[in-house]
Short mmCIF file of C-alpha atoms in Angstrom, two decimals:
data_model
loop_
_atom_site.label_atom_id
_atom_site.label_comp_id
_atom_site.label_asym_id
_atom_site.label_seq_id
_atom_site.Cartn_x
_atom_site.Cartn_y
_atom_site.Cartn_z
CA UNK A 173 61.50 -89.66 -48.11
CA UNK A 174 60.65 -93.36 -47.66
CA UNK A 175 61.92 -95.60 -50.30
CA UNK A 176 59.76 -98.01 -52.23
CA UNK A 177 61.21 -100.86 -50.19
CA UNK A 178 60.12 -99.32 -46.87
CA UNK A 179 56.76 -98.44 -48.41
CA UNK A 180 56.27 -101.97 -49.32
CA UNK A 181 57.43 -103.52 -46.12
CA UNK A 182 55.24 -100.93 -44.11
CA UNK A 183 52.50 -101.86 -46.25
CA UNK A 184 52.71 -105.65 -45.61
CA UNK A 185 53.35 -105.13 -41.95
CA UNK A 186 50.03 -103.08 -41.94
CA UNK A 187 48.27 -106.10 -43.66
CA UNK A 188 49.78 -108.39 -41.36
CA UNK A 189 48.19 -106.34 -38.39
CA UNK A 190 44.75 -106.44 -40.12
CA UNK A 191 43.77 -109.72 -41.36
CA UNK A 192 46.76 -111.82 -42.55
CA UNK A 193 47.35 -112.64 -46.25
CA UNK A 194 46.40 -110.11 -48.50
CA UNK A 195 45.71 -111.92 -51.60
CA UNK A 196 45.07 -108.97 -53.86
CA UNK A 197 48.42 -107.44 -52.84
CA UNK A 198 50.15 -110.72 -53.58
CA UNK A 199 48.74 -110.89 -56.92
CA UNK A 200 49.60 -107.53 -57.63
CA UNK A 201 53.10 -108.49 -56.61
CA UNK A 202 53.16 -111.51 -58.99
CA UNK A 203 52.42 -109.21 -61.90
CA UNK A 204 55.60 -107.34 -61.18
CA UNK A 205 57.80 -110.31 -61.20
CA UNK A 206 59.15 -109.74 -64.64
CA UNK A 207 60.68 -106.40 -63.90
CA UNK A 208 63.22 -107.88 -61.68
CA UNK A 209 61.76 -107.85 -58.25
CA UNK A 210 62.59 -110.98 -56.07
CA UNK A 211 59.61 -112.13 -54.21
CA UNK A 212 59.25 -114.14 -51.21
CA UNK A 213 56.74 -114.61 -48.25
CA UNK A 214 57.25 -112.86 -44.80
CA UNK A 215 54.94 -114.24 -42.01
CA UNK A 216 52.70 -115.54 -44.84
CA UNK A 217 52.82 -112.26 -46.55
CA UNK A 218 54.89 -111.57 -49.89
CA UNK A 219 57.58 -108.95 -49.67
CA UNK A 220 59.48 -107.68 -52.51
CA UNK A 221 62.94 -106.43 -53.31
CA UNK A 222 64.55 -105.02 -56.06
CA UNK A 223 68.02 -106.58 -56.22
CA UNK A 224 69.59 -104.74 -59.18
CA UNK A 225 68.60 -101.20 -57.83
CA UNK A 226 70.40 -99.59 -54.97
CA UNK A 227 67.58 -98.55 -52.65
CA UNK A 228 68.55 -95.67 -50.64
CA UNK A 229 70.71 -96.31 -47.63
CA UNK A 230 68.70 -93.58 -45.66
CA UNK A 231 65.86 -95.94 -45.56
CA UNK A 232 67.44 -97.04 -42.22
CA UNK A 233 66.42 -94.57 -39.65
CA UNK A 234 66.85 -94.76 -35.88
CA UNK A 235 67.17 -98.19 -34.78
CA UNK A 236 66.34 -99.96 -38.34
CA UNK A 237 68.85 -102.49 -39.14
CA UNK A 238 69.23 -105.85 -41.02
CA UNK A 239 71.09 -109.04 -40.85
CA UNK A 240 71.51 -111.93 -43.09
CA UNK A 241 70.89 -115.75 -42.24
CA UNK A 242 73.02 -118.27 -44.01
CA UNK A 243 72.70 -121.99 -43.31
CA UNK A 244 73.68 -125.44 -44.08
CA UNK A 245 77.19 -124.71 -45.84
CA UNK A 246 78.29 -128.37 -45.54
CA UNK A 247 81.82 -127.58 -46.33
CA UNK A 248 83.34 -130.77 -47.39
CA UNK A 249 80.21 -132.35 -49.27
CA UNK A 250 81.46 -133.41 -52.79
CA UNK A 251 78.61 -135.50 -54.14
CA UNK A 252 76.74 -134.83 -57.36
CA UNK A 253 74.07 -132.65 -55.78
CA UNK A 254 76.66 -130.07 -55.57
CA UNK A 255 80.52 -130.84 -56.14
CA UNK A 256 81.73 -127.61 -55.16
CA UNK A 257 79.92 -126.11 -51.92
CA UNK A 258 82.71 -123.83 -51.38
CA UNK A 259 82.02 -121.89 -54.59
CA UNK A 260 78.44 -121.74 -53.63
CA UNK A 261 79.19 -120.35 -50.29
CA UNK A 262 81.40 -117.86 -51.85
CA UNK A 263 78.47 -116.90 -54.20
CA UNK A 264 76.37 -116.39 -51.21
CA UNK A 265 79.05 -114.11 -49.58
CA UNK A 266 79.33 -112.14 -52.79
CA UNK A 267 75.64 -111.74 -52.69
CA UNK A 268 75.85 -110.26 -49.10
CA UNK A 269 78.68 -108.08 -50.09
CA UNK A 270 76.79 -106.62 -53.11
CA UNK A 271 73.69 -105.61 -51.06
CA UNK A 272 73.23 -101.88 -50.96
CA UNK A 273 72.96 -101.97 -47.18
CA UNK A 274 75.62 -103.81 -45.27
CA UNK A 275 74.04 -106.06 -42.81
CA UNK A 276 74.95 -105.40 -39.20
CA UNK A 277 75.90 -109.20 -38.79
CA UNK A 278 75.43 -112.60 -40.24
CA UNK A 279 73.79 -115.60 -38.66
CA UNK A 280 74.85 -119.06 -39.58
CA UNK A 281 72.26 -121.70 -38.51
CA UNK A 282 74.56 -124.61 -38.55
CA UNK A 283 75.95 -127.37 -40.61
CA UNK A 284 78.90 -125.52 -41.34
CA UNK A 285 80.83 -128.60 -42.25
CA UNK A 286 79.81 -132.06 -43.76
CA UNK A 287 82.03 -134.14 -41.18
CA UNK A 288 83.25 -131.83 -38.45
CA UNK A 289 86.70 -131.92 -39.86
CA UNK A 290 89.12 -129.09 -38.86
CA UNK A 291 89.98 -128.58 -42.73
CA UNK A 292 86.30 -127.96 -43.46
CA UNK A 293 86.00 -125.67 -40.69
CA UNK A 294 89.27 -123.99 -42.02
CA UNK A 295 87.71 -123.49 -45.39
CA UNK A 296 84.48 -122.11 -44.15
CA UNK A 297 86.24 -119.64 -41.97
CA UNK A 298 88.36 -118.41 -44.99
CA UNK A 299 85.31 -117.83 -47.12
CA UNK A 300 83.48 -116.04 -44.30
CA UNK A 301 86.14 -113.83 -43.67
CA UNK A 302 85.54 -112.36 -47.10
CA UNK A 303 82.01 -111.12 -46.05
CA UNK A 304 81.43 -107.38 -45.56
CA UNK A 305 79.61 -108.06 -42.17
CA UNK A 306 82.45 -109.00 -39.81
CA UNK A 307 80.42 -110.11 -37.03
CA UNK A 308 79.20 -113.75 -37.51
CA UNK A 309 77.00 -115.69 -35.04
CA UNK A 310 76.93 -119.44 -35.07
CA UNK A 311 74.73 -122.36 -33.71
CA UNK A 312 75.89 -125.89 -34.83
CA UNK A 313 74.07 -128.40 -36.70
CA UNK A 314 74.39 -132.22 -36.40
CA UNK A 315 77.13 -132.29 -38.92
CA UNK A 316 79.23 -130.02 -36.73
CA UNK A 317 79.25 -132.26 -33.69
CA UNK A 318 80.02 -135.62 -35.42
CA UNK A 319 83.35 -135.96 -33.32
CA UNK A 320 84.71 -135.30 -30.02
CA UNK A 321 81.21 -134.17 -28.77
CA UNK A 322 81.57 -130.95 -30.87
CA UNK A 323 84.71 -129.77 -29.06
CA UNK A 324 86.42 -128.72 -32.52
CA UNK A 325 83.34 -126.61 -33.36
CA UNK A 326 82.87 -125.27 -29.76
CA UNK A 327 86.57 -124.19 -29.78
CA UNK A 328 86.48 -122.31 -33.12
CA UNK A 329 82.94 -120.89 -33.32
CA UNK A 330 81.32 -121.43 -29.83
CA UNK A 331 83.91 -119.41 -27.66
CA UNK A 332 82.01 -117.86 -24.58
CA UNK A 333 78.89 -119.88 -25.17
CA UNK A 334 77.16 -122.14 -22.56
CA UNK A 335 76.69 -125.93 -22.59
CA UNK A 336 76.84 -127.23 -26.10
CA UNK A 337 77.00 -123.92 -27.70
CA UNK A 338 73.91 -121.72 -26.65
CA UNK A 339 74.06 -118.03 -25.88
CA UNK A 340 72.19 -114.74 -26.20
CA UNK A 341 73.00 -111.15 -27.07
CA UNK A 342 71.23 -107.93 -27.46
CA UNK A 343 71.46 -105.71 -30.77
CA UNK A 344 69.75 -102.39 -31.18
CA UNK A 345 66.84 -103.29 -28.96
CA UNK A 346 66.36 -106.78 -30.14
CA UNK A 347 67.00 -109.86 -28.16
CA UNK A 348 68.64 -112.68 -30.01
CA UNK A 349 69.02 -116.35 -28.61
CA UNK A 350 71.19 -119.01 -30.33
CA UNK A 351 69.98 -122.39 -29.25
CA UNK A 352 71.52 -125.87 -29.86
CA UNK A 353 69.12 -128.79 -30.64
CA UNK A 354 71.55 -131.18 -32.47
CA UNK A 355 73.28 -132.49 -29.29
CA UNK A 356 72.54 -135.74 -27.18
CA UNK A 357 69.89 -136.82 -29.57
CA UNK A 358 67.72 -139.73 -28.34
CA UNK A 359 67.07 -142.72 -30.28
CA UNK A 360 63.85 -142.48 -32.25
CA UNK A 361 63.47 -138.84 -31.43
CA UNK A 362 64.09 -135.42 -33.39
CA UNK A 363 65.94 -132.42 -32.42
CA UNK A 364 66.31 -131.92 -28.78
CA UNK A 365 67.09 -128.88 -26.49
CA UNK A 366 67.36 -130.59 -23.26
CA UNK A 367 66.48 -129.78 -19.54
CA UNK A 368 69.56 -127.52 -18.89
CA UNK A 369 69.22 -125.51 -21.91
CA UNK A 370 65.51 -124.88 -21.39
CA UNK A 371 66.20 -123.91 -17.76
CA UNK A 372 68.79 -121.36 -18.94
CA UNK A 373 66.39 -119.96 -21.75
CA UNK A 374 63.64 -119.62 -19.27
CA UNK A 375 66.06 -117.50 -16.97
CA UNK A 376 67.35 -115.59 -20.04
CA UNK A 377 64.10 -114.31 -20.93
CA UNK A 378 63.00 -113.57 -17.39
CA UNK A 379 62.52 -110.04 -16.62
CA UNK A 380 62.60 -108.83 -20.24
CA UNK A 381 59.83 -106.38 -21.50
CA UNK A 382 57.36 -107.90 -23.49
CA UNK A 383 57.85 -105.28 -25.98
CA UNK A 384 61.26 -106.60 -26.73
CA UNK A 385 61.55 -108.29 -30.31
CA UNK A 386 62.79 -111.77 -29.78
CA UNK A 387 64.78 -113.66 -32.40
CA UNK A 388 65.48 -117.53 -31.57
CA UNK A 389 67.68 -119.36 -34.01
CA UNK A 390 68.78 -122.91 -33.99
CA UNK A 391 69.55 -125.55 -36.63
CA UNK A 392 66.75 -127.89 -36.53
CA UNK A 393 63.31 -126.34 -36.98
CA UNK A 394 61.68 -125.45 -33.56
CA UNK A 395 58.37 -126.52 -35.02
CA UNK A 396 57.28 -129.81 -36.25
CA UNK A 397 57.42 -129.77 -39.95
CA UNK A 398 57.73 -133.58 -40.75
CA UNK A 399 58.35 -136.01 -38.00
CA UNK A 400 59.02 -139.02 -40.07
CA UNK A 401 62.33 -137.21 -41.26
CA UNK A 402 63.02 -135.86 -37.84
CA UNK A 403 62.20 -132.32 -38.99
CA UNK A 404 61.19 -130.92 -35.82
CA UNK A 405 62.38 -130.60 -32.12
CA UNK A 406 60.88 -132.71 -29.48
CA UNK A 407 60.77 -130.34 -26.59
CA UNK A 408 60.44 -127.06 -28.74
CA UNK A 409 56.91 -126.47 -27.17
CA UNK A 410 58.65 -125.72 -23.69
CA UNK A 411 60.90 -123.25 -25.26
CA UNK A 412 58.00 -121.64 -27.24
CA UNK A 413 56.16 -121.30 -24.01
CA UNK A 414 58.64 -118.94 -22.68
CA UNK A 415 58.35 -116.44 -25.58
CA UNK A 416 54.67 -116.54 -25.82
CA UNK A 417 54.13 -113.20 -23.82
CA UNK A 418 56.45 -111.13 -26.05
CA UNK A 419 54.82 -109.14 -28.80
CA UNK A 420 57.22 -110.09 -31.68
CA UNK A 421 59.00 -113.42 -31.95
CA UNK A 422 60.91 -114.74 -35.06
CA UNK A 423 62.27 -118.41 -35.24
CA UNK A 424 64.99 -118.70 -37.79
CA UNK A 425 66.01 -122.31 -38.57
CA UNK A 426 67.99 -124.31 -41.12
CA UNK A 427 68.51 -128.09 -41.68
CA UNK A 428 65.63 -128.71 -44.14
CA UNK A 429 67.41 -126.87 -47.13
CA UNK A 430 64.36 -125.12 -48.16
CA UNK A 431 61.93 -122.39 -47.19
CA UNK A 432 59.01 -122.95 -44.96
CA UNK A 433 57.06 -120.42 -43.00
CA UNK A 434 54.20 -120.40 -40.34
CA UNK A 435 52.84 -117.72 -38.16
CA UNK A 436 51.26 -118.77 -34.78
CA UNK A 437 49.92 -115.84 -32.91
CA UNK A 438 52.88 -113.37 -32.59
CA UNK A 439 55.46 -116.12 -33.52
CA UNK A 440 56.84 -116.23 -37.10
CA UNK A 441 58.64 -119.41 -37.96
CA UNK A 442 61.01 -119.43 -41.02
CA UNK A 443 63.56 -121.72 -42.38
CA UNK A 444 66.34 -120.80 -44.67
CA UNK A 445 67.83 -122.36 -48.01
CA UNK A 446 71.02 -123.98 -47.94
CA UNK A 447 74.14 -122.73 -49.44
CA UNK A 448 75.14 -126.23 -50.49
CA UNK A 449 72.23 -128.28 -51.82
CA UNK A 450 68.76 -128.65 -51.66
CA UNK A 451 66.49 -131.25 -50.05
CA UNK A 452 63.08 -132.63 -51.08
CA UNK A 453 59.75 -131.24 -49.87
CA UNK A 454 58.64 -133.52 -47.02
CA UNK A 455 57.53 -136.89 -47.99
CA UNK A 456 58.16 -136.15 -51.78
CA UNK A 457 61.27 -138.69 -51.74
CA UNK A 458 61.92 -141.86 -50.16
CA UNK A 459 64.44 -139.91 -47.79
CA UNK A 460 65.67 -136.45 -46.85
CA UNK A 461 69.04 -136.88 -48.58
CA UNK A 462 70.32 -134.30 -50.99
CA UNK A 463 68.34 -133.50 -54.07
CA UNK A 464 69.90 -133.29 -57.48
CA UNK A 465 68.72 -130.66 -59.73
CA UNK A 466 70.33 -129.79 -63.04
CA UNK A 467 73.43 -127.87 -62.88
CA UNK A 468 71.83 -124.61 -64.12
CA UNK A 469 69.09 -124.88 -61.80
CA UNK A 470 71.32 -125.16 -58.55
CA UNK A 471 71.65 -121.52 -57.64
CA UNK A 472 67.79 -121.26 -57.74
CA UNK A 473 67.40 -123.53 -54.91
CA UNK A 474 70.38 -122.16 -52.67
CA UNK A 475 70.05 -118.80 -51.15
CA UNK A 476 70.34 -116.39 -48.18
CA UNK A 477 67.85 -114.87 -46.04
CA UNK A 478 67.83 -111.15 -45.51
CA UNK A 479 66.06 -110.06 -42.24
CA UNK A 480 65.05 -106.35 -42.00
CA UNK A 481 63.96 -104.94 -38.49
CA UNK A 482 61.92 -101.91 -38.65
CA UNK A 483 61.20 -99.80 -35.63
CA UNK A 484 58.00 -98.38 -37.10
CA UNK A 485 56.58 -101.81 -37.62
CA UNK A 486 57.75 -103.24 -34.34
CA UNK A 487 58.39 -106.51 -36.52
CA UNK A 488 60.98 -108.18 -38.47
CA UNK A 489 60.52 -108.63 -42.26
CA UNK A 490 62.20 -111.87 -43.71
CA UNK A 491 63.21 -111.77 -47.28
CA UNK A 492 64.68 -114.82 -48.90
CA UNK A 493 66.63 -114.73 -52.29
CA UNK A 494 68.06 -117.40 -54.35
CA UNK A 495 71.94 -117.31 -55.29
CA UNK A 496 70.83 -117.30 -58.88
CA UNK A 497 68.94 -114.02 -58.44
CA UNK A 498 70.80 -110.92 -59.69
CA UNK A 499 67.98 -108.41 -60.59
CA UNK A 500 67.31 -109.80 -63.95
CA UNK A 501 63.87 -110.91 -64.90
CA UNK A 502 65.12 -114.53 -64.62
CA UNK A 503 66.00 -113.74 -61.02
CA UNK A 504 62.45 -112.71 -60.47
CA UNK A 505 61.43 -116.30 -61.55
CA UNK A 506 63.81 -117.70 -59.10
CA UNK A 507 62.27 -115.77 -56.13
CA UNK A 508 58.93 -116.90 -57.38
CA UNK A 509 60.07 -120.57 -56.93
CA UNK A 510 60.32 -119.98 -53.35
CA UNK A 511 56.81 -118.41 -53.24
CA UNK A 512 55.40 -121.41 -55.20
CA UNK A 513 56.73 -123.87 -52.77
CA UNK A 514 55.22 -122.01 -49.88
CA UNK A 515 51.83 -121.88 -51.61
CA UNK A 516 52.03 -125.55 -52.61
CA UNK B 150 93.27 -165.60 -84.00
CA UNK B 151 91.86 -162.25 -83.03
CA UNK B 152 88.38 -163.63 -82.40
CA UNK B 153 89.83 -166.44 -80.13
CA UNK B 154 91.66 -163.80 -78.12
CA UNK B 155 88.59 -161.85 -77.57
CA UNK B 156 86.74 -164.88 -76.43
CA UNK B 157 89.48 -165.65 -73.98
CA UNK B 158 89.48 -162.09 -72.62
CA UNK B 159 85.52 -162.10 -72.27
CA UNK B 160 85.89 -165.38 -70.37
CA UNK B 161 88.71 -164.19 -68.26
CA UNK B 162 87.07 -161.09 -66.74
CA UNK B 163 84.23 -163.09 -64.83
CA UNK B 164 86.89 -165.62 -63.69
CA UNK B 165 89.06 -162.93 -62.46
CA UNK B 166 86.13 -161.24 -60.53
CA UNK B 167 85.21 -164.48 -59.08
CA UNK B 168 88.67 -165.07 -58.01
CA UNK B 169 88.93 -161.93 -56.22
CA UNK B 170 85.54 -162.38 -54.49
CA UNK B 171 86.80 -165.74 -53.23
CA UNK B 172 89.95 -164.08 -52.19
CA UNK B 173 88.21 -161.16 -50.45
CA UNK B 174 85.81 -163.59 -48.58
CA UNK B 175 88.66 -165.81 -47.36
CA UNK B 176 90.45 -162.93 -46.11
CA UNK B 177 87.41 -161.41 -44.00
CA UNK B 178 87.08 -164.81 -42.43
CA UNK B 179 90.96 -165.22 -41.61
CA UNK B 180 91.12 -161.76 -40.27
CA UNK B 181 88.78 -162.60 -37.44
CA UNK B 182 89.72 -163.82 -34.17
CA UNK B 183 86.94 -166.65 -34.49
CA UNK B 184 87.57 -168.09 -37.85
CA UNK B 185 84.33 -170.15 -37.58
CA UNK B 186 82.37 -166.96 -36.69
CA UNK B 187 79.63 -165.76 -39.33
CA UNK B 188 79.40 -162.46 -40.87
CA UNK B 189 76.19 -160.33 -41.53
CA UNK B 190 75.57 -157.05 -43.24
CA UNK B 191 73.29 -154.11 -42.48
CA UNK B 192 73.13 -151.58 -45.29
CA UNK B 193 72.31 -147.90 -44.66
CA UNK B 194 70.23 -146.73 -47.73
CA UNK B 195 67.76 -143.65 -47.80
CA UNK B 196 68.04 -143.06 -44.09
CA UNK B 197 67.13 -146.81 -43.26
CA UNK B 198 68.86 -149.69 -41.51
CA UNK B 199 68.25 -152.60 -43.79
CA UNK B 200 67.29 -155.03 -42.52
CA UNK B 201 65.92 -153.12 -39.66
CA UNK B 202 65.91 -156.09 -37.40
CA UNK B 203 68.61 -158.57 -38.10
CA UNK B 204 68.82 -162.22 -36.25
CA UNK B 205 72.32 -163.69 -35.96
CA UNK B 206 74.11 -166.52 -34.08
CA UNK B 207 76.28 -165.52 -31.08
CA UNK B 208 79.93 -164.71 -32.52
CA UNK B 209 78.66 -163.06 -35.57
CA UNK B 210 80.34 -159.95 -36.86
CA UNK B 211 77.92 -157.46 -38.17
CA UNK B 212 79.22 -154.75 -40.73
CA UNK B 213 77.26 -151.76 -41.35
CA UNK B 214 77.75 -149.82 -44.76
CA UNK B 215 76.68 -146.41 -45.43
CA UNK B 216 75.35 -146.15 -48.89
CA UNK B 217 73.89 -142.62 -48.53
CA UNK B 218 75.37 -139.22 -49.36
CA UNK B 219 75.00 -138.04 -46.00
CA UNK B 220 76.86 -139.53 -42.92
CA UNK B 221 75.57 -141.84 -40.38
CA UNK B 222 76.33 -143.72 -37.25
CA UNK B 223 75.29 -146.90 -35.62
CA UNK B 224 74.97 -146.47 -31.91
CA UNK B 225 73.74 -148.90 -29.18
CA UNK B 226 71.00 -147.39 -27.12
CA UNK B 227 72.74 -149.15 -24.17
CA UNK B 228 76.12 -148.14 -24.93
CA UNK B 229 77.44 -151.60 -25.93
CA UNK B 230 78.65 -150.26 -29.39
CA UNK B 231 79.29 -147.02 -30.87
CA UNK B 232 80.53 -146.69 -34.44
CA UNK B 233 82.57 -143.63 -35.74
CA UNK B 234 80.96 -141.49 -38.26
CA UNK B 235 80.45 -143.27 -41.42
CA UNK B 236 80.68 -141.33 -44.64
CA UNK B 237 79.67 -142.59 -47.94
CA UNK B 238 80.63 -146.21 -48.60
CA UNK B 239 82.43 -146.38 -45.07
CA UNK B 240 81.67 -149.26 -42.80
CA UNK B 241 81.61 -150.15 -39.11
CA UNK B 242 81.96 -153.69 -37.66
CA UNK B 243 81.16 -155.26 -34.25
CA UNK B 244 81.29 -158.66 -33.25
CA UNK B 245 78.29 -159.99 -30.86
CA UNK B 246 79.63 -162.51 -28.39
CA UNK B 247 76.51 -162.54 -26.04
CA UNK B 248 73.08 -163.43 -26.76
CA UNK B 249 70.40 -160.61 -26.40
CA UNK B 250 68.60 -157.91 -28.24
CA UNK B 251 70.74 -154.97 -29.24
CA UNK B 252 68.66 -151.63 -30.00
CA UNK B 253 70.60 -149.03 -31.81
CA UNK B 254 70.18 -145.75 -33.67
CA UNK B 255 71.96 -143.14 -35.90
CA UNK B 256 73.01 -140.44 -33.47
CA UNK B 257 72.98 -138.07 -36.32
CA UNK B 258 69.59 -138.80 -37.40
CA UNK B 259 67.81 -140.49 -34.40
CA UNK B 260 64.67 -141.35 -36.28
CA UNK B 261 66.82 -144.08 -38.00
CA UNK B 262 66.67 -147.14 -35.63
CA UNK B 263 67.50 -150.83 -35.89
CA UNK B 264 67.95 -154.05 -33.84
CA UNK B 265 70.44 -156.74 -33.75
CA UNK B 266 68.97 -160.01 -32.22
CA UNK B 267 71.78 -162.39 -31.22
CA UNK B 268 70.83 -166.00 -30.36
#
């Protein structure tokens, strides 16, 4: 028997196949917020999750799986925006461990550390060891490549990768590609993939069936969000031209410490919250520096991203949840905060 | 008596600060190989080099100070100089011994650019 979660996700995917955003459905969702559901958007569509309720594990059927994206842990950061980033990363891991379904793996989309220090990488390693999901995939953020051309990062988290840390892998029929757009940045530019990596990507995707779901993940957004703050990747268009022929493409990024989403054809773009500190919405502050919020609000603007792949929908559903969400009505409001920022 | 002491104390503080500043300034000058050289400062604030273009005489030592909560670098686009990563309140200094225009940027946030014009 399908669970409520599956029903909802299926319903949203169906809406997606029809005409995009279903306002009526969205408003109906809003009305349930007080009951403890956590809301967010998926490909411009709202999707709900009841955090407190353990939805049946048999929801997962042949090939369905989930993974969690975490991002921007900035271990070593100790300024007022969050004096204890290790504690909030631990909260994120606790949240993952408390999920009723164990994710198959975790993807960390970069800025593991604040200053690429061995001690910072050590701390991150220790905290992540406590995660229920034992397989963790990484891509570096610019903070992880501040010294020695990223050697410290590559030795610890990039074994077996190519170039400055890019690679791909397959999981239950989905092809995942980890890209690096934080190395060899050019004056005046934004993120950059570079010629060598683009050639590798083209080659990596060549010969794959267009029905293979593709997940691209990288630190800096692979779409231009706000050039003035460098929130984009100069040569991302080239990379995206290689995935256009695929039926389902999901692009997961970090770097901007807030949720942003966009759907362009069959490509869904999504950025994750940080586990460390929030950053301002584009253009709303003099710079993209850490945003200070009252201490009791912090966990509402930090979070994790749960990505569900449903074979039946041939698509991935992305569900964000703030660290502060625990199934209470307050948590529902926390989730709605994320929705509000999208609609704004 | 008590009042006099308080007055003395309130006078003493600014005097001490002034002396410390003088001491610091003199140390900065004597620490350089070229005692007659000038110093100039670039402050990094809100992801901006300020001033964005600084014009200095040959022999000037320019010191960058990072006032942000986020680390930055100052890297010459021509490879003339390259700072280590500067965390909050950390500095980097470079002495310009040849005339010319030196463009630089933050290699962590390459949208941040600046120029040192040496005359």
